[in-house]
Amino acid sequence: MIARLDRISLLAVPALVFLAAIYALPLMMLLAKSFQGPEGTGISAYIEFFSDPYNLNVLWRTIRVALLTTLLALLIAYPTAFAMARANGIWLTVFLVALVLPMSLGVVVKAFAWSILFRANGALNEFMQWIGLTSGPIRMMFTETALVVGAANVFLPFMVLPIYAVVRQLNASLPDAAASLGATPLFRFTHVTLPLTLPGVVAGAAFVFSLSISMYVIPSLIVGERQQTMSMLIARSFLYLRDETLGSTISAILLAIAVAVVLFSSWLAGRLGARQ
Amino acid sequence: MTNVLTATKPPAMQTPIERNYLDVSGVGKAFRGVRVMDAMNFRMAKGELVSLLGPSGCGKTTLLRIIAGLMAADEGAVVLGGRNITTLPAHKRNISVVFQNYALFPHLTVAENVAFGLRARGTAKGDTAKPVAEALALVRMTEFADRPIAALSGGQQQRVAVARALVVDPDLLLLDEPFSALDRKLRETMQVELKAMLRDRGITAIFVTHDQEEALGVSDRIAVMNAGRIEQFADPSTLYARPNSPFVMDFVGLSTRLHGTVTSHDAGMITVKTAIGDLHARANFPVGTAVLLGVRPELVAPDPDPQMNSVTVPLRDVMVLGSKTVLHGVANDADRVLCELPGIRSGFSHGQTATLGWSIEDTLVYEVAG
């Protein structure tokens, strides 16, 4: 049995070698740079980063945007996953295509399409003035709201699919059993459906949060240089400032947040799933 | 244990509401335009144990779900204990259901599963401990209280499902194929146990099943269902001895089946010409009617008296089953003669011809499409 297992686990070797060479090694080298300042090895780069209010502002904005994006994606994805789990045949195909096809479109095309909708003389502003909701055009492009909406749009499939996978596995007679035991629709949701689908929510939230905290193209296109995020700071450090220490320091901080989120969510998913 | 088959409360002692405790009237249901149930009427008394018996697709689960409120009827009314519950949602009916797959909550422990109905009814967490402990004791699962559901066997899961359904003191208990996931030995033990438990506590319950032995064993009365209708609703002995249609005869127990045509008719006695000779039965069908004759296998015996129905058939099979020996005689392609003798009987063998007979009074006769 052990010999057999070992032989099968050899199949992971190509992936491990690939990841080690292309991902882990360069990343380690990059992180090592963050500890090498002009005055020698140390954590001075980190102290410097955290003592600048501008950087703290960018860090907080990045986390806030990622949290809001995750929340918005969750609110849209959760009911969608239930509708998908109920659908079958042609409707399921329609759902999946509608979800996956936009991923192949690319963020650049999407961002320019949004600008048609959101700009000052765009369709949404014209409509809101026409129905009398607003008296003049309001600013929607280049705002944090636009960024959150755009990011949630792009990352939606990463929230829907894990939740859908869990909902699909749900025993359909559990809500019936709860109802026959006297549970109101709300009690059924809070005590049966929600706890049983939480592992999917945790997985989806971890995906979307990790993606949004490190996104670069979407904020560059939607909010531009006006409101920097961590990834934009990294790019600026490397590309314009040519400050490798600063760039790798910010990278390390971003990586630490992403690792913490992934570890926490796998721990949470493990706890939630342990009993089932 | 007293004779549980007949130990029901005499109807005279019950009030009219208790006699028609559950009253389903004129219920109909269609799925995607296909009528699966039409003008269904079904009544049972308080404290009765009734089975809905029928093949899959006969509408028994539909009827159960309509009674439970898990499915809305297209028309008709459901009245329970004098209260019209037709439009009441499931969670306000106080009708517990034991599901075929038990539908235990996988994220909760055994005790939390049993407490669920109490919590849903607003009982404070601290006040559920005593009733939950009692319910678990009733199904002898006390030591499993803190186990996760995944750690239980099928039989243990069923006990938890029953405890969870009973702890809320339901007005009616519905059980959907409750024994079908258990192996045969365990199934028989659980049937006896559950029946005694429901009887002791005066629970009114409906079992949905496709297993005729289970229905005969657990119920006071059985409603045999076919194609969205109740074919016959009677106590087990009537159902077995006097089935009112070929469907009921075939679905409840085994029997000899012989097709034939009425050739004479005299004073409530008919003579039927079959492929293996003339037979008699008590009935009033005109000459020329196509009929099906039946008789239960344990009423058939070798070496019949001259005044009995008698046939001589080749034996296709002789099955020695220990407590009984079954002879399977062939009449023709569609027809057979079954004879069940108590104990181990030697002297019969495959391919041999046997003369078997039964009383004219025991002969069942049904008109069939010619």
mmCIF file with all atom_site columns, C-alpha atoms in Angstrom, chain B residues 47-135:
data_model
loop_
_atom_site.group_PDB
_atom_site.id
_atom_site.type_symbol
_atom_site.label_atom_id
_atom_site.label_alt_id
_atom_site.label_comp_id
_atom_site.label_asym_id
_atom_site.label_entity_id
_atom_site.label_seq_id
_atom_site.pdbx_PDB_ins_code
_atom_site.Cartn_x
_atom_site.Cartn_y
_atom_site.Cartn_z
_atom_site.occupancy
_atom_site.B_iso_or_equiv
_atom_site.pdbx_formal_charge
_atom_site.auth_seq_id
_atom_site.auth_comp_id
_atom_site.auth_asym_id
_atom_site.auth_atom_id
_atom_site.pdbx_PDB_model_num
ATOM 1  C CA . GLY B 1 47  ? -53.969 6.296  17.453 1.00 0.00 ? 47  GLY B CA 1
ATOM 2  C CA . GLU B 1 48  ? -54.138 4.202  14.298 1.00 0.00 ? 48  GLU B CA 1
ATOM 3  C CA . LEU B 1 49  ? -51.067 2.887  12.496 1.00 0.00 ? 49  LEU B CA 1
ATOM 4  C CA . VAL B 1 50  ? -51.793 2.909  8.770  1.00 0.00 ? 50  VAL B CA 1
ATOM 5  C CA . SER B 1 51  ? -49.592 1.949  5.829  1.00 0.00 ? 51  SER B CA 1
ATOM 6  C CA . LEU B 1 52  ? -49.726 3.390  2.339  1.00 0.00 ? 52  LEU B CA 1
ATOM 7  C CA . LEU B 1 53  ? -48.581 0.428  0.273  1.00 0.00 ? 53  LEU B CA 1
ATOM 8  C CA . GLY B 1 54  ? -47.890 0.439  -3.440 1.00 0.00 ? 54  GLY B CA 1
ATOM 9  C CA . PRO B 1 55  ? -45.297 0.242  -6.188 1.00 0.00 ? 55  PRO B CA 1
ATOM 10 C CA . SER B 1 56  ? -43.073 3.213  -6.932 1.00 0.00 ? 56  SER B CA 1
ATOM 11 C CA . GLY B 1 57  ? -44.951 5.937  -8.768 1.00 0.00 ? 57  GLY B CA 1
ATOM 12 C CA . CYS B 1 58  ? -48.315 4.975  -7.250 1.00 0.00 ? 58  CYS B CA 1
ATOM 13 C CA . GLY B 1 59  ? -48.640 8.341  -5.507 1.00 0.00 ? 59  GLY B CA 1
ATOM 14 C CA . LYS B 1 60  ? -47.970 7.230  -1.934 1.00 0.00 ? 60  LYS B CA 1
ATOM 15 C CA . THR B 1 61  ? -45.064 9.623  -1.408 1.00 0.00 ? 61  THR B CA 1
ATOM 16 C CA . THR B 1 62  ? -47.051 12.428 -3.066 1.00 0.00 ? 62  THR B CA 1
ATOM 17 C CA . LEU B 1 63  ? -49.897 11.835 -0.602 1.00 0.00 ? 63  LEU B CA 1
ATOM 18 C CA . LEU B 1 64  ? -47.425 11.802 2.314  1.00 0.00 ? 64  LEU B CA 1
ATOM 19 C CA . ARG B 1 65  ? -45.838 15.068 1.201  1.00 0.00 ? 65  ARG B CA 1
ATOM 20 C CA . ILE B 1 66  ? -49.263 16.699 0.771  1.00 0.00 ? 66  ILE B CA 1
ATOM 21 C CA . ILE B 1 67  ? -50.274 15.616 4.292  1.00 0.00 ? 67  ILE B CA 1
ATOM 22 C CA . ALA B 1 68  ? -46.947 16.895 5.688  1.00 0.00 ? 68  ALA B CA 1
ATOM 23 C CA . GLY B 1 69  ? -47.332 20.227 3.893  1.00 0.00 ? 69  GLY B CA 1
ATOM 24 C CA . LEU B 1 70  ? -44.106 19.733 1.933  1.00 0.00 ? 70  LEU B CA 1
ATOM 25 C CA . MET B 1 71  ? -46.119 19.844 -1.290 1.00 0.00 ? 71  MET B CA 1
ATOM 26 C CA . ALA B 1 72  ? -49.306 21.743 -2.067 1.00 0.00 ? 72  ALA B CA 1
ATOM 27 C CA . ALA B 1 73  ? -52.332 19.885 -3.418 1.00 0.00 ? 73  ALA B CA 1
ATOM 28 C CA . ASP B 1 74  ? -53.974 21.337 -6.530 1.00 0.00 ? 74  ASP B CA 1
ATOM 29 C CA . GLU B 1 75  ? -57.384 20.826 -4.987 1.00 0.00 ? 75  GLU B CA 1
ATOM 30 C CA . GLY B 1 76  ? -59.055 19.141 -2.031 1.00 0.00 ? 76  GLY B CA 1
ATOM 31 C CA . ALA B 1 77  ? -58.698 19.499 1.733  1.00 0.00 ? 77  ALA B CA 1
ATOM 32 C CA . VAL B 1 78  ? -56.588 18.052 4.547  1.00 0.00 ? 78  VAL B CA 1
ATOM 33 C CA . VAL B 1 79  ? -58.123 18.174 8.027  1.00 0.00 ? 79  VAL B CA 1
ATOM 34 C CA . LEU B 1 80  ? -56.223 16.992 11.106 1.00 0.00 ? 80  LEU B CA 1
ATOM 35 C CA . GLY B 1 81  ? -57.935 16.726 14.485 1.00 0.00 ? 81  GLY B CA 1
ATOM 36 C CA . GLY B 1 82  ? -60.785 18.930 13.276 1.00 0.00 ? 82  GLY B CA 1
ATOM 37 C CA . ARG B 1 83  ? -58.396 21.661 12.091 1.00 0.00 ? 83  ARG B CA 1
ATOM 38 C CA . ASN B 1 84  ? -58.251 22.470 8.375  1.00 0.00 ? 84  ASN B CA 1
ATOM 39 C CA . ILE B 1 85  ? -54.524 22.481 7.591  1.00 0.00 ? 85  ILE B CA 1
ATOM 40 C CA . THR B 1 86  ? -54.805 22.508 3.781  1.00 0.00 ? 86  THR B CA 1
ATOM 41 C CA . THR B 1 87  ? -52.998 25.809 3.305  1.00 0.00 ? 87  THR B CA 1
ATOM 42 C CA . LEU B 1 88  ? -50.894 25.735 6.483  1.00 0.00 ? 88  LEU B CA 1
ATOM 43 C CA . PRO B 1 89  ? -47.114 25.623 5.821  1.00 0.00 ? 89  PRO B CA 1
ATOM 44 C CA . ALA B 1 90  ? -45.278 22.506 6.988  1.00 0.00 ? 90  ALA B CA 1
ATOM 45 C CA . HIS B 1 91  ? -43.647 24.189 9.963  1.00 0.00 ? 91  HIS B CA 1
ATOM 46 C CA . LYS B 1 92  ? -47.022 25.102 11.478 1.00 0.00 ? 92  LYS B CA 1
ATOM 47 C CA . ARG B 1 93  ? -48.648 21.651 11.142 1.00 0.00 ? 93  ARG B CA 1
ATOM 48 C CA . ASN B 1 94  ? -46.973 19.772 14.003 1.00 0.00 ? 94  ASN B CA 1
ATOM 49 C CA . ILE B 1 95  ? -46.588 16.748 11.748 1.00 0.00 ? 95  ILE B CA 1
ATOM 50 C CA . SER B 1 96  ? -43.207 14.996 12.081 1.00 0.00 ? 96  SER B CA 1
ATOM 51 C CA . VAL B 1 97  ? -41.654 13.125 9.189  1.00 0.00 ? 97  VAL B CA 1
ATOM 52 C CA . VAL B 1 98  ? -39.067 10.334 9.279  1.00 0.00 ? 98  VAL B CA 1
ATOM 53 C CA . PHE B 1 99  ? -37.432 10.463 5.852  1.00 0.00 ? 99  PHE B CA 1
ATOM 54 C CA . GLN B 1 100 ? -36.230 7.510  3.809  1.00 0.00 ? 100 GLN B CA 1
ATOM 55 C CA . ASN B 1 101 ? -32.605 8.676  4.072  1.00 0.00 ? 101 ASN B CA 1
ATOM 56 C CA . TYR B 1 102 ? -33.351 9.945  7.634  1.00 0.00 ? 102 TYR B CA 1
ATOM 57 C CA . ALA B 1 103 ? -32.281 13.516 6.645  1.00 0.00 ? 103 ALA B CA 1
ATOM 58 C CA . LEU B 1 104 ? -30.268 13.963 9.837  1.00 0.00 ? 104 LEU B CA 1
ATOM 59 C CA . PHE B 1 105 ? -28.350 17.242 10.002 1.00 0.00 ? 105 PHE B CA 1
ATOM 60 C CA . PRO B 1 106 ? -24.718 16.345 9.290  1.00 0.00 ? 106 PRO B CA 1
ATOM 61 C CA . HIS B 1 107 ? -23.332 19.442 11.035 1.00 0.00 ? 107 HIS B CA 1
ATOM 62 C CA . LEU B 1 108 ? -25.036 18.639 14.342 1.00 0.00 ? 108 LEU B CA 1
ATOM 63 C CA . THR B 1 109 ? -24.458 15.947 16.958 1.00 0.00 ? 109 THR B CA 1
ATOM 64 C CA . VAL B 1 110 ? -27.034 13.291 17.789 1.00 0.00 ? 110 VAL B CA 1
ATOM 65 C CA . ALA B 1 111 ? -28.349 15.320 20.742 1.00 0.00 ? 111 ALA B CA 1
ATOM 66 C CA . GLU B 1 112 ? -28.423 18.547 18.690 1.00 0.00 ? 112 GLU B CA 1
ATOM 67 C CA . ASN B 1 113 ? -30.370 16.761 15.960 1.00 0.00 ? 113 ASN B CA 1
ATOM 68 C CA . VAL B 1 114 ? -32.948 15.572 18.479 1.00 0.00 ? 114 VAL B CA 1
ATOM 69 C CA . ALA B 1 115 ? -33.120 19.046 20.041 1.00 0.00 ? 115 ALA B CA 1
ATOM 70 C CA . PHE B 1 116 ? -33.664 20.712 16.638 1.00 0.00 ? 116 PHE B CA 1
ATOM 71 C CA . GLY B 1 117 ? -37.467 20.615 16.679 1.00 0.00 ? 117 GLY B CA 1
ATOM 72 C CA . LEU B 1 118 ? -37.578 21.974 20.238 1.00 0.00 ? 118 LEU B CA 1
ATOM 73 C CA . ARG B 1 119 ? -35.151 24.787 19.376 1.00 0.00 ? 119 ARG B CA 1
ATOM 74 C CA . ALA B 1 120 ? -37.179 25.613 16.245 1.00 0.00 ? 120 ALA B CA 1
ATOM 75 C CA . ARG B 1 121 ? -40.255 25.915 18.464 1.00 0.00 ? 121 ARG B CA 1
ATOM 76 C CA . GLY B 1 122 ? -38.444 28.451 20.610 1.00 0.00 ? 122 GLY B CA 1
ATOM 77 C CA . THR B 1 123 ? -37.445 26.241 23.541 1.00 0.00 ? 123 THR B CA 1
ATOM 78 C CA . ALA B 1 124 ? -34.384 27.729 25.285 1.00 0.00 ? 124 ALA B CA 1
ATOM 79 C CA . LYS B 1 125 ? -31.190 25.753 24.823 1.00 0.00 ? 125 LYS B CA 1
ATOM 80 C CA . GLY B 1 126 ? -31.016 24.869 28.525 1.00 0.00 ? 126 GLY B CA 1
ATOM 81 C CA . ASP B 1 127 ? -34.545 23.441 28.549 1.00 0.00 ? 127 ASP B CA 1
ATOM 82 C CA . THR B 1 128 ? -33.981 20.909 25.775 1.00 0.00 ? 128 THR B CA 1
ATOM 83 C CA . ALA B 1 129 ? -31.643 18.640 27.768 1.00 0.00 ? 129 ALA B CA 1
ATOM 84 C CA . LYS B 1 130 ? -34.346 16.713 29.637 1.00 0.00 ? 130 LYS B CA 1
ATOM 85 C CA . PRO B 1 131 ? -36.731 15.939 26.729 1.00 0.00 ? 131 PRO B CA 1
ATOM 86 C CA . VAL B 1 132 ? -33.756 15.114 24.477 1.00 0.00 ? 132 VAL B CA 1
ATOM 87 C CA . ALA B 1 133 ? -32.355 12.701 27.082 1.00 0.00 ? 133 ALA B CA 1
ATOM 88 C CA . GLU B 1 134 ? -35.778 11.050 27.383 1.00 0.00 ? 134 GLU B CA 1
ATOM 89 C CA . ALA B 1 135 ? -36.158 10.712 23.623 1.00 0.00 ? 135 ALA B CA 1
#
